[in-house]
Amino acid sequence: MITKCLFPVAGYGTRFLPATKAQPKEMLSVLTKPLVQYGVEEAQQAGMKNIAFVTGRSKRAIEDHFDISYEMENMISGTTKEHQLKGIRELISQCTFSYTRQIHMRGLGDAILTGETLIGAQPFGVILADDLCVGEPDGVMAQMAKVYAKYKCSVVAVEEVPEQDVSKYGIVSGQAIDERHVMISEMVEKPDPEVAPSNLAIIGRYILTPEVFDILRQTPPGKSGEVQITDALQVLAKKSMVIAYRFQGKRFDCGSVEGFVEATNFFFHGQMSK
Ligand code: UTP
C-alpha cells in the first residue's frame, strides 16, 4: 500500500499573474475550495495520508491552510458557517503534512528530486494540484494505486489530447496491454506535432518507484533549462517498466485560465443540480 503523496507546488504560476504575485497558484479557489485541497482529498481517498509538499518562496499560505486557524475557528464556532470548515478539518485530522523547499525552480524533475528527503526509499504518488481531476467512480489516484498494485511499477496517468496540443505535454507511446493500459517504450517532452509519437499526453498524476531519484540525479536539464520528469521516466521505462494508464474521469487544466473557468463552471453547475 502506498502511503505517501508528493505535491510539487514550487512553480511560479506565471500564467496567473498578477493573482500569483504573492500567493501560490495552488491556493486559487474553484468555488470555495483551493486547488490544493482537491488534490489532497484525492490522495487521501487513495489511502495516501502522508502528504509531502515541495514548496518555494511565497507558498506559506499552503502550510497555513493545512493547520488550525484558532481565531477564525473560534469566531464561527456554533454558527451556521461552521460546516464550511468540516472538510478541511477532517483532512487535517486524518493526514500528516510535511514540507521542504526547492531553492532554485529548475523544473518538475528537480522538484520531485527535492522531495526525496520527505519520501525515502518507497513508491509514492505525485499530484500536480493545478490539474484538477474528477475520477469516476474512484478518484484518479485511487485508480492508479490499483494499477500499481497489479503491475508493481511506475504509472503515469494519460489522456488523448487534440493533435495541435501535443506540444504542451509529455507524450508517450508503446505497446497496448488492453484498452486502458500501455507499456511505455517512448516518451518525449513537448514534441512538435509532426514528430510526436502519439497524442497520449501525461497529466499531473504519477505513481513513481524510488529508483526515479537516482535517475533524476543524473538527468541533465532539457528544454528551457529545466530537469524534465519525462526524461527520467524514459530511462526508467527502458530499465524496468512504466505503465501509461488512461484514467476514468475528467481533468481540468487549472494551470491555464481557460481550464480554470471550465472547472469552475463544471463544479458550479454540479453543485447547483445536487
Ligand atoms: P508548470 O509547468 O505549470 O509551471 O509546473 P508553473 O511555474 O507552476 O506555472 P506557469 O507555467 O509559470 O504558469 C507544473 C507543476 O510543477 C511544479 C509547479 O508548482 C506545478 O505544480 N513545479 C514546476 C515545481 O514545483 N518546481 C519547478 O521548478 C517547476
XYZ file of N, CA and C and ligand atoms in Angstrom:
851
model
N 0.841 -1.211 0.000
C 0.000 0.000 0.000
C 0.878 1.264 0.000
N 0.567 2.193 -0.881
C 1.354 3.433 -0.949
C 0.757 4.432 0.038
N 1.598 5.003 0.877
C 1.075 5.894 1.921
C 1.461 7.363 1.722
N 2.457 7.596 0.839
C 2.934 8.990 0.701
C 2.569 9.585 -0.648
N 2.231 10.852 -0.625
C 1.949 11.552 -1.878
C 2.682 12.890 -1.884
N 3.400 13.124 -2.966
C 4.217 14.337 -3.095
C 3.468 15.392 -3.930
N 3.469 16.597 -3.422
C 2.851 17.722 -4.142
C 3.930 18.754 -4.479
N 4.432 18.760 -5.707
C 5.366 19.825 -6.089
C 4.563 21.111 -6.314
N 4.788 22.092 -5.472
C 3.997 23.329 -5.578
C 4.907 24.560 -5.620
N 6.121 24.368 -6.142
C 7.088 25.465 -6.086
C 7.075 26.360 -7.319
N 6.308 25.959 -8.360
C 6.336 26.730 -9.616
C 5.857 28.166 -9.425
N 6.197 29.012 -10.377
C 5.864 30.441 -10.247
C 4.413 30.761 -10.621
N 3.800 29.918 -11.457
C 2.408 30.188 -11.855
C 2.267 31.481 -12.639
N 3.185 31.700 -13.594
C 3.205 32.993 -14.301
C 1.952 33.227 -15.149
N 1.269 32.120 -15.531
C 0.082 32.323 -16.367
C -1.060 32.971 -15.594
N -0.928 33.021 -14.286
C -1.996 33.629 -13.477
C -1.584 34.946 -12.846
N -0.492 35.537 -13.333
C -0.124 36.856 -12.803
C -1.181 37.890 -13.204
N -1.522 38.851 -12.395
C -0.888 39.153 -11.113
C -1.430 38.355 -9.922
N -2.442 37.476 -10.142
C -3.040 36.774 -8.990
C -1.991 36.004 -8.193
N -0.960 35.506 -8.891
C 0.034 34.652 -8.228
C 1.299 35.409 -7.824
N 1.201 36.734 -7.794
C 2.405 37.516 -7.430
C 2.811 37.225 -5.987
N 1.825 37.194 -5.082
C 2.164 36.991 -3.663
C 1.441 35.801 -3.051
N 0.704 35.034 -3.881
C 0.044 33.836 -3.331
C 0.248 32.663 -4.279
N 0.267 31.455 -3.739
C 0.512 30.290 -4.587
C -0.646 30.030 -5.544
N -0.274 29.599 -6.750
C -1.303 29.204 -7.733
C -2.229 28.135 -7.149
N -1.635 27.239 -6.346
C -2.397 26.100 -5.806
C -3.437 26.532 -4.779
N -3.378 27.783 -4.328
C -4.396 28.286 -3.392
C -5.523 29.008 -4.126
N -5.427 29.113 -5.460
C -6.563 29.687 -6.196
C -7.729 28.735 -6.002
N -8.911 29.323 -5.936
C -10.040 28.539 -5.468
C -11.044 28.267 -6.587
N -11.445 27.013 -6.729
C -12.561 26.659 -7.623
C -13.781 26.577 -6.718
N -14.710 27.491 -6.905
C -15.773 27.773 -5.934
C -15.097 28.108 -4.603
N -15.413 27.389 -3.531
C -14.872 27.827 -2.237
C -13.674 27.005 -1.769
N -13.166 26.127 -2.634
C -12.090 25.243 -2.188
C -10.825 25.450 -3.022
N -9.675 25.632 -2.378
C -8.459 25.819 -3.166
C -8.048 24.541 -3.910
N -7.385 24.743 -5.045
C -6.962 23.609 -5.883
C -6.228 22.560 -5.073
N -5.352 22.998 -4.175
C -4.521 22.043 -3.446
C -5.363 21.147 -2.541
N -6.481 21.660 -2.056
C -7.326 20.827 -1.186
C -8.014 19.708 -1.990
N -8.431 20.039 -3.230
C -8.980 18.977 -4.092
C -7.933 17.867 -4.256
N -6.680 18.281 -4.464
C -5.607 17.302 -4.680
C -5.360 16.443 -3.451
N -5.323 17.077 -2.275
C -5.064 16.320 -1.039
C -6.231 15.366 -0.761
N -7.446 15.793 -1.053
C -8.605 14.896 -0.874
C -8.466 13.656 -1.769
N -7.978 13.899 -2.989
C -7.801 12.771 -3.921
C -6.739 11.789 -3.397
N -5.650 12.336 -2.846
C -4.586 11.483 -2.284
C -5.137 10.674 -1.112
N -5.870 11.358 -0.257
C -6.402 10.682 0.928
C -7.358 9.557 0.521
N -8.157 9.822 -0.509
C -9.090 8.800 -0.979
C -8.350 7.563 -1.498
N -7.096 7.797 -1.971
C -6.279 6.678 -2.469
C -5.515 5.995 -1.336
N -5.742 6.431 -0.101
C -5.050 5.834 1.052
C -3.699 6.480 1.336
N -3.375 7.549 0.614
C -2.081 8.229 0.811
C -2.297 9.367 1.799
N -1.987 9.091 3.048
C -2.317 10.068 4.093
C -1.109 10.856 4.572
N 0.068 10.508 4.072
C 1.269 11.297 4.407
C 1.523 12.225 3.228
N 1.210 13.465 3.441
C 1.252 14.443 2.356
C 2.558 15.229 2.455
N 3.317 15.234 1.362
C 4.632 15.885 1.349
C 4.622 17.000 0.302
N 4.949 18.201 0.724
C 4.944 19.341 -0.202
C 6.365 19.791 -0.520
N 6.612 20.031 -1.792
C 7.837 20.732 -2.185
C 7.411 22.157 -2.486
N 7.760 23.054 -1.590
C 7.267 24.430 -1.701
C 8.394 25.364 -2.155
N 8.062 26.616 -2.253
C 9.054 27.615 -2.619
C 8.703 28.912 -1.916
N 9.357 29.976 -2.320
C 9.041 31.270 -1.719
C 7.587 31.659 -2.062
N 6.953 32.409 -1.233
C 5.547 32.867 -1.407
C 4.530 31.737 -1.326
N 4.867 30.620 -0.686
C 3.940 29.494 -0.657
C 3.432 29.204 0.755
N 3.666 30.133 1.681
C 3.326 29.830 3.076
C 1.845 29.618 3.310
N 1.018 30.210 2.455
C -0.432 30.068 2.637
C -0.840 28.594 2.613
N -0.075 27.755 1.904
C -0.423 26.325 1.845
C -0.254 25.700 3.232
N 0.835 26.029 3.903
C 1.050 25.489 5.263
C -0.056 25.956 6.200
N -0.422 27.207 6.084
C -1.477 27.737 6.962
C -2.817 27.070 6.676
N -3.049 26.735 5.399
C -4.332 26.117 5.040
C -4.488 24.752 5.714
N -3.383 24.020 5.811
C -3.460 22.687 6.432
C -3.085 22.751 7.903
N -3.612 23.728 8.589
C -3.369 23.907 10.017
C -4.633 24.539 10.614
N -4.697 24.553 11.926
C -5.850 25.172 12.579
C -5.707 26.692 12.523
N -6.840 27.380 12.351
C -6.834 28.838 12.350
C -7.660 29.267 13.575
N -6.984 29.336 14.726
C -7.702 29.448 16.011
C -8.705 30.602 16.061
N -8.243 31.778 15.673
C -9.085 32.963 15.828
C -10.362 32.828 14.997
N -10.173 32.473 13.724
C -11.317 32.333 12.814
C -12.235 31.200 13.269
N -11.653 30.080 13.670
C -12.485 28.930 14.037
C -13.270 29.214 15.304
N -12.665 29.960 16.189
C -13.331 30.361 17.416
C -14.511 31.279 17.085
N -14.267 32.175 16.135
C -15.285 33.165 15.782
C -16.529 32.506 15.176
N -16.321 31.495 14.311
C -17.503 30.917 13.645
C -18.052 29.700 14.390
N -17.400 29.325 15.473
C -17.844 28.155 16.234
C -19.306 28.334 16.686
N -20.135 27.331 16.413
C -21.541 27.388 16.822
C -22.432 28.154 15.862
N -21.865 28.737 14.793
C -22.700 29.466 13.826
C -23.014 28.553 12.641
N -23.855 29.034 11.740
C -24.236 28.226 10.570
C -23.060 28.046 9.611
N -22.013 28.845 9.785
C -20.872 28.761 8.840
C -19.889 27.655 9.206
N -20.053 27.103 10.385
C -19.059 26.158 10.869
C -18.878 24.954 9.926
N -19.994 24.526 9.292
C -19.898 23.335 8.437
C -18.952 23.546 7.264
N -18.707 24.809 6.892
C -17.835 25.074 5.744
C -16.389 24.637 6.009
N -16.050 24.458 7.262
C -14.681 24.017 7.592
C -14.598 22.513 7.847
N -15.738 21.818 7.718
C -15.765 20.399 8.062
C -14.743 19.598 7.232
N -14.768 19.790 5.925
C -13.893 19.021 5.031
C -12.422 19.210 5.354
N -12.000 20.449 5.513
C -10.576 20.712 5.760
C -10.178 20.221 7.157
N -11.093 20.339 8.130
C -10.771 19.836 9.474
C -10.549 18.329 9.438
N -11.384 17.628 8.674
C -11.230 16.160 8.574
C -9.890 15.808 7.947
N -9.535 16.528 6.885
C -8.240 16.255 6.230
C -7.100 16.455 7.217
N -7.163 17.562 7.960
C -6.082 17.876 8.906
C -5.967 16.786 9.969
N -7.112 16.255 10.391
C -7.039 15.255 11.463
C -6.610 13.886 10.935
N -6.858 13.624 9.643
C -6.561 12.278 9.134
C -5.216 12.163 8.418
N -4.624 13.290 8.024
C -3.370 13.240 7.255
C -2.229 13.869 8.045
N -0.987 13.566 7.608
C 0.156 14.323 8.131
C 0.686 15.180 6.981
N 1.316 16.284 7.307
C 1.795 17.221 6.285
C 3.256 17.554 6.558
N 4.089 17.383 5.560
C 5.492 17.773 5.745
C 5.943 18.595 4.539
N 6.969 19.375 4.765
C 7.350 20.391 3.770
C 8.857 20.445 3.587
N 9.271 20.666 2.352
C 10.662 21.018 2.103
C 10.644 22.052 0.986
N 11.742 22.801 0.879
C 11.740 23.873 -0.123
C 12.656 23.572 -1.300
N 12.156 23.885 -2.491
C 13.007 23.873 -3.679
C 13.636 25.269 -3.769
N 14.940 25.319 -3.764
C 15.603 26.630 -3.691
C 15.641 27.311 -5.061
N 16.033 26.552 -6.089
C 16.034 27.102 -7.450
C 14.971 26.357 -8.237
N 14.087 27.088 -8.918
C 12.980 26.429 -9.636
C 13.534 25.853 -10.944
N 14.075 24.639 -10.840
C 14.725 24.041 -12.011
C 13.854 22.969 -12.647
N 12.556 23.110 -12.499
C 11.656 22.204 -13.197
C 11.068 21.120 -12.314
N 10.071 20.429 -12.889
C 9.328 19.413 -12.130
C 10.236 18.261 -11.687
N 11.151 17.847 -12.573
C 12.063 16.749 -12.213
C 12.887 17.130 -10.995
N 13.397 18.332 -10.982
C 14.196 18.813 -9.849
C 13.333 18.927 -8.596
N 12.083 19.349 -8.765
C 11.170 19.466 -7.613
C 10.930 18.083 -7.001
N 10.730 17.082 -7.850
C 10.479 15.717 -7.342
C 11.723 15.202 -6.627
N 12.896 15.469 -7.191
C 14.137 15.039 -6.527
C 14.295 15.742 -5.172
N 13.905 17.001 -5.110
C 13.956 17.732 -3.836
C 13.075 17.048 -2.788
N 12.007 16.401 -3.237
C 11.090 15.732 -2.314
C 11.615 14.427 -1.762
N 12.745 13.948 -2.260
C 13.275 12.648 -1.814
C 13.438 12.590 -0.292
N 13.858 13.701 0.274
C 14.091 13.737 1.715
C 12.805 13.451 2.517
N 11.656 13.763 1.934
C 10.382 13.503 2.616
C 9.815 12.124 2.266
N 10.247 11.561 1.160
C 9.656 10.310 0.663
C 10.472 9.087 1.098
N 11.791 9.157 0.916
C 12.621 7.990 1.242
C 12.530 6.928 0.165
N 12.901 5.680 0.526
C 13.010 4.610 -0.465
C 11.726 3.801 -0.559
N 10.661 4.448 -0.996
C 9.394 3.721 -1.162
C 8.606 4.317 -2.323
N 7.699 3.526 -2.926
C 6.887 4.085 -4.007
C 5.972 5.191 -3.475
N 5.658 6.139 -4.322
C 4.876 7.296 -3.851
C 4.036 7.871 -4.986
N 2.971 8.549 -4.612
C 2.149 9.256 -5.592
C 2.690 10.655 -5.806
N 2.399 11.231 -6.970
C 2.703 12.650 -7.226
C 1.438 13.277 -7.803
N 1.031 14.380 -7.206
C -0.139 15.113 -7.725
C 0.265 16.548 -8.033
N 0.008 16.964 -9.261
C 0.163 18.382 -9.599
C -1.215 19.002 -9.432
N -1.349 19.804 -8.382
C -2.684 20.243 -7.975
C -3.345 21.151 -9.007
N -2.549 21.695 -9.935
C -3.193 22.555 -10.937
C -3.897 21.731 -12.019
N -3.671 20.426 -12.059
C -4.529 19.538 -12.852
C -5.603 19.041 -11.901
N -6.787 19.558 -12.066
C -7.891 19.177 -11.158
C -8.639 18.009 -11.797
N -8.680 16.884 -11.083
C -9.271 15.666 -11.670
C -10.528 15.246 -10.928
N -11.518 14.833 -11.710
C -12.733 14.269 -11.139
C -12.807 12.841 -11.660
N -12.541 11.874 -10.776
C -12.492 10.475 -11.212
C -13.862 9.830 -11.149
N -14.045 8.812 -11.969
C -15.326 8.085 -11.977
C -15.073 6.590 -11.970
N -15.531 5.781 -11.029
C -16.195 6.232 -9.805
C -15.182 6.682 -8.743
N -13.963 6.080 -8.759
C -12.946 6.476 -7.761
C -12.148 7.661 -8.264
N -11.452 8.322 -7.344
C -10.531 9.378 -7.729
C -9.433 8.803 -8.624
N -8.790 9.663 -9.405
C -7.792 9.177 -10.364
C -6.610 8.518 -9.629
N -6.161 9.088 -8.508
C -5.027 8.486 -7.797
C -5.415 7.117 -7.226
N -6.649 6.961 -6.787
C -7.100 5.651 -6.280
C -7.109 4.627 -7.423
N -7.518 5.057 -8.609
C -7.475 4.149 -9.766
C -6.033 3.741 -10.050
N -5.118 4.719 -9.950
C -3.708 4.428 -10.257
C -3.080 3.510 -9.203
N -3.516 3.664 -7.952
C -2.988 2.791 -6.895
C -3.340 1.335 -7.204
N -4.521 1.128 -7.800
C -4.903 -0.248 -8.184
C -4.001 -0.752 -9.319
N -3.663 0.135 -10.243
C -2.761 -0.259 -11.341
C -1.399 -0.626 -10.757
N -0.918 0.180 -9.815
C 0.376 -0.121 -9.176
C 0.313 -1.474 -8.461
N -0.790 -1.726 -7.762
C -0.913 -2.983 -7.010
C -0.821 -4.180 -7.957
N -1.283 -4.006 -9.184
C -1.242 -5.112 -10.144
C 0.141 -5.251 -10.799
N 0.721 -4.138 -11.255
C 1.944 -4.217 -12.065
C 3.236 -3.946 -11.279
N 3.103 -3.342 -10.095
C 4.269 -3.035 -9.239
C 5.365 -2.252 -9.977
N 4.941 -1.280 -10.758
C 5.922 -0.436 -11.455
C 5.375 0.989 -11.503
N 6.197 1.925 -11.997
C 5.732 3.311 -12.090
C 4.550 3.418 -13.057
N 3.654 4.350 -12.745
C 2.416 4.521 -13.529
C 2.239 6.019 -13.802
N 1.905 6.374 -15.019
C 1.548 7.768 -15.303
C 0.126 7.802 -15.856
N -0.641 8.802 -15.457
C -1.997 8.941 -15.995
C -1.910 9.685 -17.321
N -2.658 9.195 -18.311
C -2.618 9.841 -19.638
C -4.038 10.063 -20.159
N -4.127 11.015 -21.077
C -5.378 11.183 -21.828
C -5.052 11.626 -23.247
N -5.982 11.352 -24.157
C -5.762 11.792 -25.540
C -6.022 13.280 -25.625
N -5.113 13.989 -26.318
C -5.321 15.430 -26.492
C -5.367 15.729 -27.995
N -6.010 16.839 -28.390
C -6.022 17.195 -29.812
C -4.584 17.346 -30.332
N -4.386 16.975 -31.598
C -3.026 16.953 -32.148
C -2.286 18.287 -31.988
N -3.039 19.388 -32.146
C -2.349 20.696 -32.056
C -1.871 21.010 -30.637
N -2.323 20.209 -29.643
C -1.927 20.479 -28.254
C -0.773 19.599 -27.762
N -0.289 18.670 -28.581
C 0.738 17.738 -28.067
C 1.993 18.483 -27.605
N 2.258 19.647 -28.182
C 3.483 20.367 -27.824
C 3.404 21.008 -26.431
N 2.268 20.833 -25.733
C 2.152 21.362 -24.360
C 2.426 20.277 -23.317
N 2.606 19.020 -23.752
C 2.634 17.898 -22.795
C 3.828 16.980 -23.006
N 4.045 16.100 -21.999
C 4.879 14.923 -22.204
C 4.017 13.910 -22.938
N 4.536 13.370 -24.041
C 3.745 12.451 -24.880
C 4.366 11.053 -24.825
N 3.515 10.032 -24.736
C 4.021 8.660 -24.615
C 3.495 7.791 -25.755
N 4.242 6.724 -26.016
C 3.722 5.674 -26.901
C 4.319 4.349 -26.456
N 3.746 3.261 -26.926
C 4.240 1.940 -26.525
C 3.264 0.863 -26.926
N 3.353 -0.250 -26.204
C 2.551 -1.413 -26.570
C 1.301 -1.484 -25.693
N 0.135 -1.508 -26.335
C -1.116 -1.573 -25.556
C -1.234 -2.938 -24.879
N -1.530 -2.923 -23.576
C -1.786 -4.171 -22.845
C -3.280 -4.487 -22.964
N -4.086 -3.465 -22.778
C -5.527 -3.549 -23.028
C -5.984 -2.127 -23.307
N -7.291 -1.890 -23.297
C -7.727 -0.547 -23.736
C -7.358 0.579 -22.761
N -7.019 0.250 -21.509
C -6.653 1.304 -20.549
C -5.162 1.364 -20.226
N -4.406 0.320 -20.550
C -3.004 0.261 -20.119
C -2.059 0.120 -21.312
N -1.007 0.947 -21.280
C 0.016 0.875 -22.336
C 1.369 0.709 -21.659
N 2.178 -0.254 -22.138
C 3.538 -0.383 -21.632
C 4.396 0.600 -22.432
N 4.954 1.592 -21.738
C 5.582 2.701 -22.462
C 6.951 2.300 -23.015
N 7.188 2.633 -24.294
C 8.538 2.449 -24.838
C 9.163 3.799 -25.196
N 8.332 4.795 -25.454
C 8.884 6.102 -25.829
C 8.142 7.237 -25.121
N 8.930 8.213 -24.712
C 8.334 9.380 -24.042
C 9.078 10.615 -24.497
N 8.355 11.640 -24.834
C 9.055 12.864 -25.259
C 8.313 14.084 -24.718
N 9.108 15.045 -24.246
C 8.530 16.231 -23.621
C 8.205 17.280 -24.679
N 6.988 17.724 -24.691
C 6.523 18.823 -25.560
C 7.020 18.714 -27.015
N 6.675 17.614 -27.695
C 7.148 17.462 -29.085
C 6.359 18.335 -30.059
N 6.985 18.635 -31.187
C 6.224 19.271 -32.266
C 5.227 18.236 -32.790
N 4.022 18.666 -33.196
C 3.008 17.711 -33.647
C 3.517 16.769 -34.745
N 4.412 17.258 -35.643
C 4.882 16.412 -36.760
C 5.701 15.224 -36.268
N 6.391 15.378 -35.127
C 7.275 14.285 -34.683
C 6.739 13.567 -33.443
N 5.549 13.965 -32.954
C 5.002 13.337 -31.745
C 4.688 11.866 -32.020
N 5.086 10.964 -31.100
C 4.853 9.537 -31.344
C 3.373 9.130 -31.194
N 2.562 9.991 -30.566
C 1.126 9.712 -30.418
C 0.467 10.996 -29.928
N -0.799 10.906 -29.537
C -1.428 12.070 -28.896
C -1.825 11.737 -27.449
N -1.126 10.737 -26.862
C -1.398 10.359 -25.470
C -0.538 11.220 -24.543
N -1.196 12.109 -23.805
C -0.454 13.096 -23.005
C -0.450 12.720 -21.529
N 0.713 12.920 -20.892
C 0.812 12.688 -19.442
C 0.153 13.862 -18.729
N -0.736 13.555 -17.794
C -1.328 14.623 -16.981
C -0.662 14.613 -15.604
N -1.092 15.486 -14.721
C -0.368 15.677 -13.457
C -0.626 14.641 -12.378
N -0.558 13.367 -12.731
C -0.717 12.286 -11.747
C 0.295 11.195 -12.065
N 1.104 10.819 -11.071
C 2.121 9.797 -11.255
C 2.151 8.909 -10.021
N 2.509 7.642 -10.220
C 3.000 6.829 -9.106
C 4.413 6.435 -9.510
N 5.374 6.741 -8.651
C 6.779 6.526 -9.018
C 7.443 5.577 -8.042
N 8.334 4.758 -8.574
C 9.139 3.890 -7.706
C 10.410 4.677 -7.348
N 11.036 4.377 -6.207
C 12.117 5.238 -5.732
C 13.380 5.240 -6.607
N 13.492 4.255 -7.541
C 14.658 4.307 -8.467
C 14.692 5.635 -9.220
N 13.543 6.270 -9.332
C 13.470 7.515 -10.107
C 14.417 8.585 -9.540
N 14.672 8.546 -8.226
C 15.528 9.587 -7.632
C 16.956 9.500 -8.183
N 17.510 8.270 -8.250
C 18.873 8.129 -8.777
C 18.927 8.569 -10.238
N 17.872 8.231 -10.974
C 17.849 8.622 -12.392
C 17.777 10.148 -12.508
N 16.949 10.768 -11.669
C 16.815 12.232 -11.723
C 18.139 12.927 -11.408
N 18.887 12.339 -10.473
C 20.196 12.918 -10.108
C 21.115 12.988 -11.316
N 20.905 12.056 -12.254
C 21.794 12.012 -13.426
C 21.152 12.598 -14.679
N 19.963 13.167 -14.516
C 19.268 13.711 -15.697
C 19.672 15.165 -15.925
N 20.270 15.463 -17.072
C 20.647 16.860 -17.329
C 19.408 17.699 -17.647
N 19.485 19.009 -17.449
C 18.352 19.859 -17.815
C 18.034 19.706 -19.298
N 16.745 19.695 -19.627
C 16.336 19.550 -21.030
C 15.871 20.885 -21.566
N 14.705 20.854 -22.247
C 14.158 22.083 -22.832
C 14.020 23.163 -21.764
N 14.321 24.374 -22.096
C 14.198 25.569 -21.242
C 14.989 25.459 -19.926
N 16.050 24.641 -19.925
C 16.945 24.592 -18.767
C 16.360 23.881 -17.553
N 15.215 23.207 -17.713
C 14.589 22.535 -16.575
C 14.843 21.031 -16.616
N 14.929 20.419 -15.435
C 15.056 18.955 -15.371
C 13.661 18.372 -15.562
N 13.502 17.606 -16.642
C 12.171 17.104 -17.010
C 11.944 15.722 -16.406
N 10.831 15.535 -15.757
C 10.490 14.207 -15.229
C 10.309 13.228 -16.398
N 9.832 13.734 -17.523
C 9.635 12.861 -18.700
C 10.943 12.200 -19.122
N 12.059 12.958 -19.091
C 13.360 12.389 -19.480
C 13.740 11.260 -18.530
N 13.517 11.472 -17.230
C 13.856 10.439 -16.242
C 12.960 9.209 -16.433
N 11.697 9.443 -16.744
C 10.772 8.309 -16.921
C 11.106 7.500 -18.168
N 11.631 8.180 -19.161
C 12.068 7.464 -20.376
C 13.177 6.466 -20.020
N 14.114 6.891 -19.157
C 15.190 5.991 -18.707
C 14.590 4.850 -17.879
N 13.667 5.200 -17.005
C 13.035 4.191 -16.144
C 12.268 3.153 -16.992
N 11.615 3.627 -18.048
C 10.853 2.719 -18.924
C 11.789 1.711 -19.587
N 13.017 2.165 -19.901
C 13.991 1.259 -20.547
C 14.556 0.272 -19.529
N 14.840 0.777 -18.297
C 15.451 -0.064 -17.261
C 14.479 -1.082 -16.706
N 13.245 -0.617 -16.403
C 12.255 -1.545 -15.861
C 10.944 -1.375 -16.646
N 9.901 -0.885 -16.018
C 8.632 -0.767 -16.757
C 7.873 0.465 -16.260
N 7.271 1.178 -17.182
C 6.374 2.272 -16.816
C 5.068 2.063 -17.587
N 3.972 2.128 -16.856
C 2.656 1.932 -17.486
C 1.960 3.280 -17.642
N 1.416 3.515 -18.832
C 0.536 4.672 -19.029
C -0.892 4.184 -18.814
N -1.625 4.900 -17.983
C -2.975 4.479 -17.620
C -3.984 5.532 -18.088
N -4.896 5.107 -18.954
C -5.981 6.016 -19.382
C -7.025 6.028 -18.270
N -7.034 7.108 -17.518
C -7.891 7.158 -16.331
C -9.364 7.331 -16.726
N -10.231 6.994 -15.763
C -11.667 7.187 -15.968
C -12.067 8.462 -15.255
N -12.562 9.416 -15.979
C -12.977 10.668 -15.354
C -12.625 11.852 -16.233
N -12.488 12.995 -15.573
C -12.304 14.245 -16.289
C -11.150 15.012 -15.670
N -10.400 15.733 -16.508
C -9.305 16.547 -15.973
C -9.473 17.982 -16.453
N -9.219 18.915 -15.563
C -9.253 20.324 -15.935
C -7.849 20.894 -15.756
N -7.332 21.528 -16.784
C -6.005 22.148 -16.697
C -6.153 23.515 -16.026
N -6.138 23.500 -14.696
C -6.336 24.755 -13.961
C -5.058 25.584 -13.881
N -4.006 25.153 -14.564
C -2.818 25.998 -14.711
C -3.033 27.019 -15.821
N -4.121 26.833 -16.600
C -4.458 27.808 -17.650
C -5.788 28.469 -17.291
N -5.962 29.684 -17.739
C -7.181 30.424 -17.396
C -8.414 29.719 -17.965
N -8.318 29.221 -19.223
C -9.474 28.547 -19.839
C -9.889 27.333 -19.019
N -8.910 26.514 -18.639
C -9.208 25.297 -17.873
C -9.804 25.631 -16.521
N -9.319 26.698 -15.932
C -9.813 27.122 -14.622
C -11.290 27.525 -14.713
N -11.610 28.261 -15.761
C -13.006 28.695 -15.951
C -13.894 27.477 -16.200
N -13.385 26.545 -17.010
C -14.146 25.314 -17.302
C -14.431 24.543 -16.001
N -13.409 24.417 -15.156
C -13.575 23.680 -13.885
C -14.593 24.396 -12.999
N -14.501 25.705 -12.957
C -15.421 26.477 -12.123
C -16.856 26.249 -12.577
N -17.085 26.294 -13.898
C -18.439 26.058 -14.424
C -18.899 24.646 -14.097
N -18.003 23.683 -14.280
C -18.350 22.271 -14.023
C -18.793 22.089 -12.569
N -18.002 22.604 -11.638
C -18.330 22.408 -10.220
C -19.548 23.240 -9.821
N -19.685 24.431 -10.383
C -20.822 25.278 -10.028
C -22.124 24.610 -10.457
N -22.162 24.132 -11.699
C -23.407 23.529 -12.184
C -23.646 22.187 -11.501
N -22.553 21.441 -11.225
C -22.681 20.179 -10.496
C -23.304 20.423 -9.140
N -22.842 21.473 -8.470
C -23.358 21.770 -7.133
C -24.789 22.262 -7.171
N -25.098 23.043 -8.242
C -26.449 23.587 -8.331
C -27.475 22.466 -8.540
N -27.044 21.411 -9.314
C -28.018 20.375 -9.642
C -28.172 19.350 -8.522
N -27.335 19.446 -7.473
C -27.454 18.475 -6.351
C -28.625 18.816 -5.467
P 4.086 24.368 -14.565
O 4.713 23.918 -15.822
O 2.613 24.517 -14.552
O 4.788 25.721 -14.135
O 4.539 23.364 -13.427
P 4.320 26.831 -13.129
O 5.508 27.646 -12.779
O 3.586 26.222 -11.958
O 3.244 27.690 -13.927
P 3.403 28.713 -15.189
O 3.656 27.859 -16.395
O 4.521 29.672 -14.879
O 2.075 29.417 -15.232
C 3.935 22.107 -13.262
C 3.969 21.725 -11.798
O 5.312 21.579 -11.358
C 5.573 22.405 -10.235
C 4.518 23.503 -10.291
O 4.263 24.017 -8.986
C 3.327 22.750 -10.884
O 2.621 22.018 -9.881
N 6.960 22.934 -10.355
C 7.401 23.384 -11.573
C 7.781 22.952 -9.263
O 7.384 22.560 -8.135
N 9.061 23.421 -9.410
C 9.540 23.864 -10.603
O 10.732 24.256 -10.670
C 8.678 23.856 -11.706
